[in-house]
Amino acid sequence: MKFTLLKSDPLSKARAGFLETDHGVIETPIFMPVGTAGTVKAVHQHELINDIQAQIILGNTYHLYLRPGLEVLQNAGGLHKFIGWDKPILTDSGGYQVYSLTEVRKIREEGVTFRSHIDGSKHLFTPENVMDTQRVIGADIIMAFDECTPYPCDYRCAKKSMEMTHRWLARCCKRFDETEPLYGYNQTLFPIVQGSVYKDLRLKSAEAIASFEREGNAIGGLSVGEPAEDMYAMVEVVCGVLPEHKPRYLMGVGTPANLLENIALGIDMFDCVMPTRNARNGMLFTKDGIINIKNKKWEQDYSPIDENSDLWADRQYSKAYLRHLIRSKEILGAQIASLHNLHFYLWLVKEARKHIVAGDFYDWKNKMVVKLETRL
Amino acid sequence: MKFTLLKSDPLSKARAGFLETDHGVIETPIFMPVGTAGTVKAVHQHELINDIQAQIILGNTYHLYLRPGLEVLQNAGGLHKFIGWDKPILTDSGGYQVYSLTEVRKIREEGVTFRSHIDGSKHLFTPENVMDTQRVIGADIIMAFDECTPYPCDYRCAKKSMEMTHRWLARCCKRFDETEPLYGYNQTLFPIVQGSVYKDLRLKSAEAIASFEREGNAIGGLSVGEPAEDMYAMVEVVCGVLPEHKPRYLMGVGTPANLLENIALGIDMFDCVMPTRNARNGMLFTKDGIINIKNKKWEQDYSPIDENSDLWADRQYSKAYLRHLIRSKEILGAQIASLHNLHFYLWLVKEARKHIVAGDFYDWKNKMVVKLETRL
């Protein structure tokens, strides 16, 4: 993997770059649509490429390990082949899901035992076997197995957890470096900064993570309920430590405004279920603000979802029709709204990149964030 | 509306024709995908046209009347404009839904009072107001308001119900003929033959319905649980009476084999939720038989869903991947399987038409029905 910085914004820490993988080049800053179980919900692969212009998508180790399972994935030749996607993929390690989805779990130094949310079967994730699993899944970028602290989390607890995450990282790196990719292309491992909302912990964690000298670095444990200001403060501290010439990935973030603010702090990569999950509930993100399409206000608005969009669905379908579909819980409503939101997120990071390259990102960002948070 | 018979099969009653409406020509025999609430579930409008080659779709009066409601539809300029579909539409009258979906209902000579399955609100459907409602929805072909008998249904009950359906038809025709279309194109009204599984009632009903001399005729109250042989026997009796130079529509039917057998008996038009509903549960209809994609058998079958299909989704996605999606209840599974099944249904009627035109329908049909019912 090779990361090249193209341009930095003079008034902020925003940067534009290229990330080269064996499955193609990613232009940063980038948003990565979430395809938890090997599908970005309600969106065809060709729509991701042609309509949304996705450059990389996410998969999830926890979900894919449980279903379809490693045997199916390995015999398919990895996740890319299984789902029919030959652009880059990043897999989350499953750390977050083990804590958020499973009922019975035990966290020990060795790893985490948990019961599947699907059938209650018992499993053990360790730093080592999560590396092996991600070798089988075969994503271009794989994530370290970490412990993601909840919010709020007291200092002592956050510190203890962070220290275990660091010890686990050493084990992840060891296993990763001892093993080979299975399908003839390279994989790279990103470690994850933790430390909850404590500046000194975040600083310490960023230093520890940077010392592993991997090809890219990630920030986890944010956007878990803390105020946005806390998130920005943590990202600022961490970005001050993580090396400039490597990509920085902020996990699980966020709203369109969150994206722009964090780009301004030096983040290059994002993922979040928000554009797809909120789409299914009728929340549309647009250049002018947020639309709750279920509102009575749109009942007889027969204008296109966005007549100036370059997404066909935005021009073809009306707000009134989309409102009807979402209210009626019709699958087509989820399809249209997901297309719309993902297209918008990808448009937004592309625009951000343009403005970074043009040198006027900071002013543009400050104007945009006000509009993006307006309720229409 | 104009119906032209192109060719009749020498060894069966099958016929190929054209049905001309103000929204375009339909080649018969035809299958009409069901778009109950103004959307064919999980399928985009452009996919209906380009991938499935649908020539006409169905809407449902009961559902559309409740949601989005008549004001929204009328101000949109009718259902075509509301959903963005400028090919023909047929609307079912809501008779079937009033009986099958609503809890509290009272059937009287005047009409049917019922409570909405959505919010429990009370409504009255009469032959007259159902015509008015279908004027507002604006389908090219609209259906008479009838009573659909359940199966089994005793003779006395079936006779009584049929007679009311005939009296209601007179009221439907009167109201329809006294009113004008609202959006500048023509609409036509099809009456519906009832009579349960009793030959003499079906004969009587077909004669009564034919005497109204509408532009097309429909057969209702079949495929409601009776053996296929009873359905075929009733269709045969009715087709012997309904005029040859008018299209015959068999409502709510059926499996691929049902389609071919009924085409052989003289049916020109079909609709059914089976290809979409069963798709969402993982049942795929193919040239070689029926696939239950959830079966373990397909777990590691990485071959395309159908490598010889002219549907891109059949060639792009593997059986193993579709199985994973359906088992995981992923929306993309419903999308792919719905595309597949609808494409197959439209392919099947197109092939039937080719064979009718070529003069070898009967033999082809007899070979096909065996394959179509095979469990793969």
PDB file of C-alpha atoms in Angstrom, chain B residues 12-240:
ATOM      1  CA  SER B  12     -54.519 -25.772 -28.029  1.00  0.00           C
ATOM      2  CA  LYS B  13     -56.525 -22.621 -27.372  1.00  0.00           C
ATOM      3  CA  ALA B  14     -53.349 -20.547 -26.939  1.00  0.00           C
ATOM      4  CA  ARG B  15     -53.219 -17.261 -28.786  1.00  0.00           C
ATOM      5  CA  ALA B  16     -50.728 -14.482 -29.414  1.00  0.00           C
ATOM      6  CA  GLY B  17     -51.930 -10.918 -29.743  1.00  0.00           C
ATOM      7  CA  PHE B  18     -51.423  -7.205 -29.219  1.00  0.00           C
ATOM      8  CA  LEU B  19     -53.224  -5.044 -26.718  1.00  0.00           C
ATOM      9  CA  GLU B  20     -52.984  -1.357 -27.542  1.00  0.00           C
ATOM     10  CA  THR B  21     -53.460   1.242 -24.812  1.00  0.00           C
ATOM     11  CA  ASP B  22     -52.763   4.966 -24.675  1.00  0.00           C
ATOM     12  CA  HIS B  23     -49.587   4.139 -22.738  1.00  0.00           C
ATOM     13  CA  GLY B  24     -48.293   1.676 -25.299  1.00  0.00           C
ATOM     14  CA  VAL B  25     -48.703  -1.763 -26.784  1.00  0.00           C
ATOM     15  CA  ILE B  26     -48.690  -4.980 -24.751  1.00  0.00           C
ATOM     16  CA  GLU B  27     -47.742  -8.241 -26.423  1.00  0.00           C
ATOM     17  CA  THR B  28     -49.942 -11.098 -25.205  1.00  0.00           C
ATOM     18  CA  PRO B  29     -49.798 -13.520 -23.523  1.00  0.00           C
ATOM     19  CA  ILE B  30     -48.314 -11.299 -20.844  1.00  0.00           C
ATOM     20  CA  PHE B  31     -47.421 -11.451 -17.182  1.00  0.00           C
ATOM     21  CA  MET B  32     -47.974  -8.251 -15.184  1.00  0.00           C
ATOM     22  CA  PRO B  33     -45.630  -7.679 -12.211  1.00  0.00           C
ATOM     23  CA  VAL B  34     -47.595  -6.677  -9.110  1.00  0.00           C
ATOM     24  CA  GLY B  35     -46.907  -3.199  -7.753  1.00  0.00           C
ATOM     25  CA  THR B  36     -49.441  -3.228  -4.943  1.00  0.00           C
ATOM     26  CA  ALA B  37     -48.687   0.123  -3.351  1.00  0.00           C
ATOM     27  CA  GLY B  38     -47.235   1.858  -6.396  1.00  0.00           C
ATOM     28  CA  THR B  39     -43.970  -0.112  -6.412  1.00  0.00           C
ATOM     29  CA  VAL B  40     -43.035  -3.568  -7.559  1.00  0.00           C
ATOM     30  CA  LYS B  41     -41.355  -4.627  -4.332  1.00  0.00           C
ATOM     31  CA  ALA B  42     -37.540  -4.289  -4.363  1.00  0.00           C
ATOM     32  CA  VAL B  43     -37.391  -3.304  -8.050  1.00  0.00           C
ATOM     33  CA  HIS B  44     -36.624   0.078  -9.589  1.00  0.00           C
ATOM     34  CA  GLN B  45     -38.824   1.339 -12.422  1.00  0.00           C
ATOM     35  CA  HIS B  46     -35.880   1.406 -14.855  1.00  0.00           C
ATOM     36  CA  GLU B  47     -35.126  -2.220 -13.955  1.00  0.00           C
ATOM     37  CA  LEU B  48     -38.732  -3.167 -14.801  1.00  0.00           C
ATOM     38  CA  ILE B  49     -38.246  -1.635 -18.228  1.00  0.00           C
ATOM     39  CA  ASN B  50     -34.645  -2.491 -19.088  1.00  0.00           C
ATOM     40  CA  ASP B  51     -33.904  -5.678 -17.183  1.00  0.00           C
ATOM     41  CA  ILE B  52     -37.287  -7.368 -16.802  1.00  0.00           C
ATOM     42  CA  GLN B  53     -38.918  -5.926 -19.925  1.00  0.00           C
ATOM     43  CA  ALA B  54     -42.218  -5.495 -18.144  1.00  0.00           C
ATOM     44  CA  GLN B  55     -44.867  -4.138 -20.486  1.00  0.00           C
ATOM     45  CA  ILE B  56     -47.595  -3.417 -17.924  1.00  0.00           C
ATOM     46  CA  ILE B  57     -47.675  -3.444 -14.128  1.00  0.00           C
ATOM     47  CA  LEU B  58     -50.434  -3.754 -11.545  1.00  0.00           C
ATOM     48  CA  GLY B  59     -51.514  -1.368  -8.844  1.00  0.00           C
ATOM     49  CA  ASN B  60     -54.019  -2.039  -6.092  1.00  0.00           C
ATOM     50  CA  THR B  61     -57.000   0.189  -5.388  1.00  0.00           C
ATOM     51  CA  TYR B  62     -57.378  -0.822  -1.749  1.00  0.00           C
ATOM     52  CA  HIS B  63     -53.733  -0.094  -0.900  1.00  0.00           C
ATOM     53  CA  LEU B  64     -53.421   3.089  -2.953  1.00  0.00           C
ATOM     54  CA  TYR B  65     -56.712   4.464  -1.617  1.00  0.00           C
ATOM     55  CA  LEU B  66     -55.425   4.056   1.951  1.00  0.00           C
ATOM     56  CA  ARG B  67     -51.867   5.184   1.215  1.00  0.00           C
ATOM     57  CA  PRO B  68     -50.830   7.622  -0.260  1.00  0.00           C
ATOM     58  CA  GLY B  69     -54.555   8.416  -0.643  1.00  0.00           C
ATOM     59  CA  LEU B  70     -56.577   9.943  -3.445  1.00  0.00           C
ATOM     60  CA  GLU B  71     -55.650  13.584  -2.883  1.00  0.00           C
ATOM     61  CA  VAL B  72     -51.942  12.851  -3.274  1.00  0.00           C
ATOM     62  CA  LEU B  73     -52.568  10.729  -6.374  1.00  0.00           C
ATOM     63  CA  GLN B  74     -54.900  13.213  -8.020  1.00  0.00           C
ATOM     64  CA  ASN B  75     -52.612  16.173  -7.428  1.00  0.00           C
ATOM     65  CA  ALA B  76     -49.707  14.156  -8.819  1.00  0.00           C
ATOM     66  CA  GLY B  77     -51.712  13.715 -12.029  1.00  0.00           C
ATOM     67  CA  GLY B  78     -52.466  10.037 -11.436  1.00  0.00           C
ATOM     68  CA  LEU B  79     -50.484   6.924 -10.553  1.00  0.00           C
ATOM     69  CA  HIS B  80     -48.315   6.895 -13.693  1.00  0.00           C
ATOM     70  CA  LYS B  81     -46.901  10.324 -12.887  1.00  0.00           C
ATOM     71  CA  PHE B  82     -46.734   9.682  -9.148  1.00  0.00           C
ATOM     72  CA  ILE B  83     -44.494   6.657  -9.525  1.00  0.00           C
ATOM     73  CA  GLY B  84     -42.714   7.691 -12.726  1.00  0.00           C
ATOM     74  CA  TRP B  85     -43.983   4.934 -15.023  1.00  0.00           C
ATOM     75  CA  ASP B  86     -45.341   5.780 -18.456  1.00  0.00           C
ATOM     76  CA  LYS B  87     -46.218   2.317 -19.666  1.00  0.00           C
ATOM     77  CA  PRO B  88     -49.641   0.722 -19.092  1.00  0.00           C
ATOM     78  CA  ILE B  89     -51.007   0.066 -15.607  1.00  0.00           C
ATOM     79  CA  LEU B  90     -53.901  -2.133 -14.499  1.00  0.00           C
ATOM     80  CA  THR B  91     -55.534  -1.658 -11.109  1.00  0.00           C
ATOM     81  CA  ASP B  92     -57.265  -4.358  -9.182  1.00  0.00           C
ATOM     82  CA  SER B  93     -60.493  -3.057  -7.642  1.00  0.00           C
ATOM     83  CA  GLY B  94     -59.621  -3.854  -4.051  1.00  0.00           C
ATOM     84  CA  GLY B  95     -62.370  -6.449  -3.761  1.00  0.00           C
ATOM     85  CA  TYR B  96     -59.906  -9.213  -2.969  1.00  0.00           C
ATOM     86  CA  GLN B  97     -57.964  -7.123  -0.407  1.00  0.00           C
ATOM     87  CA  VAL B  98     -61.094  -5.994   1.416  1.00  0.00           C
ATOM     88  CA  TYR B  99     -61.886  -9.668   2.050  1.00  0.00           C
ATOM     89  CA  SER B 100     -58.363 -10.921   2.694  1.00  0.00           C
ATOM     90  CA  LEU B 101     -56.702  -8.093   4.633  1.00  0.00           C
ATOM     91  CA  THR B 102     -59.335  -6.347   6.698  1.00  0.00           C
ATOM     92  CA  GLU B 103     -60.528  -7.670  10.020  1.00  0.00           C
ATOM     93  CA  VAL B 104     -63.907  -6.126  10.524  1.00  0.00           C
ATOM     94  CA  ARG B 105     -66.041  -5.960   7.420  1.00  0.00           C
ATOM     95  CA  LYS B 106     -69.678  -6.032   6.528  1.00  0.00           C
ATOM     96  CA  ILE B 107     -70.832  -6.976   3.053  1.00  0.00           C
ATOM     97  CA  ARG B 108     -74.198  -5.598   2.044  1.00  0.00           C
ATOM     98  CA  GLU B 109     -75.930  -4.982  -1.250  1.00  0.00           C
ATOM     99  CA  GLU B 110     -74.752  -1.381  -1.142  1.00  0.00           C
ATOM    100  CA  GLY B 111     -71.090  -2.296  -0.760  1.00  0.00           C
ATOM    101  CA  VAL B 112     -68.531  -3.282   1.856  1.00  0.00           C
ATOM    102  CA  THR B 113     -67.653  -1.458   5.054  1.00  0.00           C
ATOM    103  CA  PHE B 114     -64.264  -2.358   6.469  1.00  0.00           C
ATOM    104  CA  ARG B 115     -61.530  -1.156   8.741  1.00  0.00           C
ATOM    105  CA  SER B 116     -58.112  -0.272   7.352  1.00  0.00           C
ATOM    106  CA  HIS B 117     -55.373  -2.823   8.120  1.00  0.00           C
ATOM    107  CA  ILE B 118     -53.059   0.171   8.686  1.00  0.00           C
ATOM    108  CA  ASP B 119     -54.843   2.309  11.255  1.00  0.00           C
ATOM    109  CA  GLY B 120     -58.233   0.707  11.852  1.00  0.00           C
ATOM    110  CA  SER B 121     -60.101   3.617  10.261  1.00  0.00           C
ATOM    111  CA  LYS B 122     -63.555   2.803   8.826  1.00  0.00           C
ATOM    112  CA  HIS B 123     -64.267   2.924   5.103  1.00  0.00           C
ATOM    113  CA  LEU B 124     -67.010   2.021   2.626  1.00  0.00           C
ATOM    114  CA  PHE B 125     -66.324   0.617  -0.834  1.00  0.00           C
ATOM    115  CA  THR B 126     -69.234   0.547  -3.278  1.00  0.00           C
ATOM    116  CA  PRO B 127     -69.208  -0.352  -6.960  1.00  0.00           C
ATOM    117  CA  GLU B 128     -69.667   3.356  -7.691  1.00  0.00           C
ATOM    118  CA  ASN B 129     -66.980   4.815  -5.475  1.00  0.00           C
ATOM    119  CA  VAL B 130     -64.478   2.135  -6.512  1.00  0.00           C
ATOM    120  CA  MET B 131     -64.971   3.305 -10.117  1.00  0.00           C
ATOM    121  CA  ASP B 132     -64.422   6.896  -9.005  1.00  0.00           C
ATOM    122  CA  THR B 133     -61.306   5.863  -7.102  1.00  0.00           C
ATOM    123  CA  GLN B 134     -59.924   4.079 -10.135  1.00  0.00           C
ATOM    124  CA  ARG B 135     -60.613   7.184 -12.215  1.00  0.00           C
ATOM    125  CA  VAL B 136     -58.414   9.095  -9.775  1.00  0.00           C
ATOM    126  CA  ILE B 137     -55.682   6.450  -9.763  1.00  0.00           C
ATOM    127  CA  GLY B 138     -55.888   6.552 -13.543  1.00  0.00           C
ATOM    128  CA  ALA B 139     -54.855   3.044 -14.613  1.00  0.00           C
ATOM    129  CA  ASP B 140     -55.316   2.137 -18.275  1.00  0.00           C
ATOM    130  CA  ILE B 141     -57.281  -0.965 -17.353  1.00  0.00           C
ATOM    131  CA  ILE B 142     -59.463  -0.931 -14.261  1.00  0.00           C
ATOM    132  CA  MET B 143     -61.345  -3.786 -12.659  1.00  0.00           C
ATOM    133  CA  ALA B 144     -64.952  -4.150 -11.588  1.00  0.00           C
ATOM    134  CA  PHE B 145     -65.679  -4.314  -7.864  1.00  0.00           C
ATOM    135  CA  ASP B 146     -66.572  -7.921  -7.151  1.00  0.00           C
ATOM    136  CA  GLU B 147     -66.872 -10.344  -4.295  1.00  0.00           C
ATOM    137  CA  CYS B 148     -64.119 -12.946  -4.371  1.00  0.00           C
ATOM    138  CA  THR B 149     -65.306 -16.202  -2.785  1.00  0.00           C
ATOM    139  CA  PRO B 150     -62.900 -18.141  -0.573  1.00  0.00           C
ATOM    140  CA  TYR B 151     -62.094 -21.829  -1.098  1.00  0.00           C
ATOM    141  CA  PRO B 152     -63.879 -23.968  -0.192  1.00  0.00           C
ATOM    142  CA  CYS B 153     -67.211 -22.209  -0.638  1.00  0.00           C
ATOM    143  CA  ASP B 154     -70.507 -24.091  -0.684  1.00  0.00           C
ATOM    144  CA  TYR B 155     -72.666 -23.960  -3.782  1.00  0.00           C
ATOM    145  CA  ARG B 156     -75.424 -21.804  -2.310  1.00  0.00           C
ATOM    146  CA  CYS B 157     -72.947 -19.272  -1.035  1.00  0.00           C
ATOM    147  CA  ALA B 158     -71.000 -19.205  -4.320  1.00  0.00           C
ATOM    148  CA  LYS B 159     -74.216 -18.667  -6.287  1.00  0.00           C
ATOM    149  CA  LYS B 160     -75.443 -15.887  -4.039  1.00  0.00           C
ATOM    150  CA  SER B 161     -72.079 -14.142  -4.147  1.00  0.00           C
ATOM    151  CA  MET B 162     -71.823 -14.481  -7.908  1.00  0.00           C
ATOM    152  CA  GLU B 163     -75.235 -12.954  -8.375  1.00  0.00           C
ATOM    153  CA  MET B 164     -74.279  -9.967  -6.267  1.00  0.00           C
ATOM    154  CA  THR B 165     -71.043  -9.613  -8.246  1.00  0.00           C
ATOM    155  CA  HIS B 166     -73.200  -9.429 -11.401  1.00  0.00           C
ATOM    156  CA  ARG B 167     -75.497  -6.782  -9.900  1.00  0.00           C
ATOM    157  CA  TRP B 168     -72.435  -4.844  -8.727  1.00  0.00           C
ATOM    158  CA  LEU B 169     -71.007  -5.099 -12.240  1.00  0.00           C
ATOM    159  CA  ALA B 170     -74.074  -3.379 -13.680  1.00  0.00           C
ATOM    160  CA  ARG B 171     -73.526  -0.540 -11.201  1.00  0.00           C
ATOM    161  CA  CYS B 172     -69.782  -0.415 -12.009  1.00  0.00           C
ATOM    162  CA  CYS B 173     -70.481  -0.166 -15.740  1.00  0.00           C
ATOM    163  CA  LYS B 174     -73.122   2.512 -15.253  1.00  0.00           C
ATOM    164  CA  ARG B 175     -70.817   4.673 -13.152  1.00  0.00           C
ATOM    165  CA  PHE B 176     -67.819   4.075 -15.368  1.00  0.00           C
ATOM    166  CA  ASP B 177     -69.766   4.999 -18.504  1.00  0.00           C
ATOM    167  CA  GLU B 178     -71.146   8.155 -16.885  1.00  0.00           C
ATOM    168  CA  THR B 179     -67.710   9.423 -15.923  1.00  0.00           C
ATOM    169  CA  GLU B 180     -64.687  10.587 -17.830  1.00  0.00           C
ATOM    170  CA  PRO B 181     -60.999   9.849 -17.460  1.00  0.00           C
ATOM    171  CA  LEU B 182     -59.189  12.611 -15.557  1.00  0.00           C
ATOM    172  CA  TYR B 183     -55.811  12.803 -17.210  1.00  0.00           C
ATOM    173  CA  GLY B 184     -56.377  12.931 -20.959  1.00  0.00           C
ATOM    174  CA  TYR B 185     -55.925   9.254 -21.835  1.00  0.00           C
ATOM    175  CA  ASN B 186     -58.464   6.450 -22.042  1.00  0.00           C
ATOM    176  CA  GLN B 187     -59.348   3.890 -19.412  1.00  0.00           C
ATOM    177  CA  THR B 188     -61.232   0.652 -19.929  1.00  0.00           C
ATOM    178  CA  LEU B 189     -63.193  -1.500 -17.458  1.00  0.00           C
ATOM    179  CA  PHE B 190     -62.846  -5.280 -17.257  1.00  0.00           C
ATOM    180  CA  PRO B 191     -65.631  -7.284 -15.558  1.00  0.00           C
ATOM    181  CA  ILE B 192     -64.801 -10.383 -13.521  1.00  0.00           C
ATOM    182  CA  VAL B 193     -66.238 -13.898 -13.809  1.00  0.00           C
ATOM    183  CA  GLN B 194     -66.865 -15.595 -10.446  1.00  0.00           C
ATOM    184  CA  GLY B 195     -68.606 -18.869  -9.479  1.00  0.00           C
ATOM    185  CA  SER B 196     -66.043 -20.684  -7.350  1.00  0.00           C
ATOM    186  CA  VAL B 197     -65.325 -24.246  -8.589  1.00  0.00           C
ATOM    187  CA  TYR B 198     -68.831 -24.962  -9.906  1.00  0.00           C
ATOM    188  CA  LYS B 199     -68.963 -25.435 -13.658  1.00  0.00           C
ATOM    189  CA  ASP B 200     -72.572 -24.378 -14.064  1.00  0.00           C
ATOM    190  CA  LEU B 201     -71.982 -21.205 -12.045  1.00  0.00           C
ATOM    191  CA  ARG B 202     -68.835 -20.385 -14.001  1.00  0.00           C
ATOM    192  CA  LEU B 203     -70.726 -20.936 -17.245  1.00  0.00           C
ATOM    193  CA  LYS B 204     -73.584 -18.712 -16.096  1.00  0.00           C
ATOM    194  CA  SER B 205     -71.176 -16.062 -14.835  1.00  0.00           C
ATOM    195  CA  ALA B 206     -69.142 -16.068 -18.050  1.00  0.00           C
ATOM    196  CA  GLU B 207     -72.328 -15.592 -20.059  1.00  0.00           C
ATOM    197  CA  ALA B 208     -73.493 -12.776 -17.804  1.00  0.00           C
ATOM    198  CA  ILE B 209     -70.090 -11.064 -17.894  1.00  0.00           C
ATOM    199  CA  ALA B 210     -69.779 -11.423 -21.675  1.00  0.00           C
ATOM    200  CA  SER B 211     -73.189  -9.839 -22.133  1.00  0.00           C
ATOM    201  CA  PHE B 212     -71.841  -6.550 -20.780  1.00  0.00           C
ATOM    202  CA  GLU B 213     -69.656  -6.381 -23.882  1.00  0.00           C
ATOM    203  CA  ARG B 214     -66.695  -4.639 -22.312  1.00  0.00           C
ATOM    204  CA  GLU B 215     -63.334  -4.468 -24.099  1.00  0.00           C
ATOM    205  CA  GLY B 216     -61.805  -7.301 -22.089  1.00  0.00           C
ATOM    206  CA  ASN B 217     -62.830  -9.878 -19.493  1.00  0.00           C
ATOM    207  CA  ALA B 218     -61.302 -11.306 -16.361  1.00  0.00           C
ATOM    208  CA  ILE B 219     -61.619 -14.484 -14.330  1.00  0.00           C
ATOM    209  CA  GLY B 220     -61.413 -14.109 -10.568  1.00  0.00           C
ATOM    210  CA  GLY B 221     -61.792 -16.350  -7.532  1.00  0.00           C
ATOM    211  CA  LEU B 222     -59.262 -18.936  -8.690  1.00  0.00           C
ATOM    212  CA  SER B 223     -55.832 -19.807  -7.296  1.00  0.00           C
ATOM    213  CA  VAL B 224     -57.348 -19.348  -3.839  1.00  0.00           C
ATOM    214  CA  GLY B 225     -56.482 -22.833  -2.589  1.00  0.00           C
ATOM    215  CA  GLU B 226     -58.343 -25.155  -4.978  1.00  0.00           C
ATOM    216  CA  PRO B 227     -56.478 -27.995  -6.773  1.00  0.00           C
ATOM    217  CA  ALA B 228     -54.848 -26.891 -10.047  1.00  0.00           C
ATOM    218  CA  GLU B 229     -57.111 -29.312 -11.946  1.00  0.00           C
ATOM    219  CA  ASP B 230     -60.194 -27.450 -10.676  1.00  0.00           C
ATOM    220  CA  MET B 231     -58.658 -24.152 -11.760  1.00  0.00           C
ATOM    221  CA  TYR B 232     -57.916 -25.476 -15.246  1.00  0.00           C
ATOM    222  CA  ALA B 233     -61.419 -26.959 -15.532  1.00  0.00           C
ATOM    223  CA  MET B 234     -63.017 -23.623 -14.620  1.00  0.00           C
ATOM    224  CA  VAL B 235     -60.766 -21.667 -16.983  1.00  0.00           C
ATOM    225  CA  GLU B 236     -61.651 -24.063 -19.799  1.00  0.00           C
ATOM    226  CA  VAL B 237     -65.388 -23.623 -19.225  1.00  0.00           C
ATOM    227  CA  VAL B 238     -65.123 -19.856 -18.997  1.00  0.00           C
ATOM    228  CA  CYS B 239     -62.828 -19.443 -22.019  1.00  0.00           C
ATOM    229  CA  GLY B 240     -65.382 -21.398 -24.052  1.00  0.00           C
TER     230      GLY B 240
END
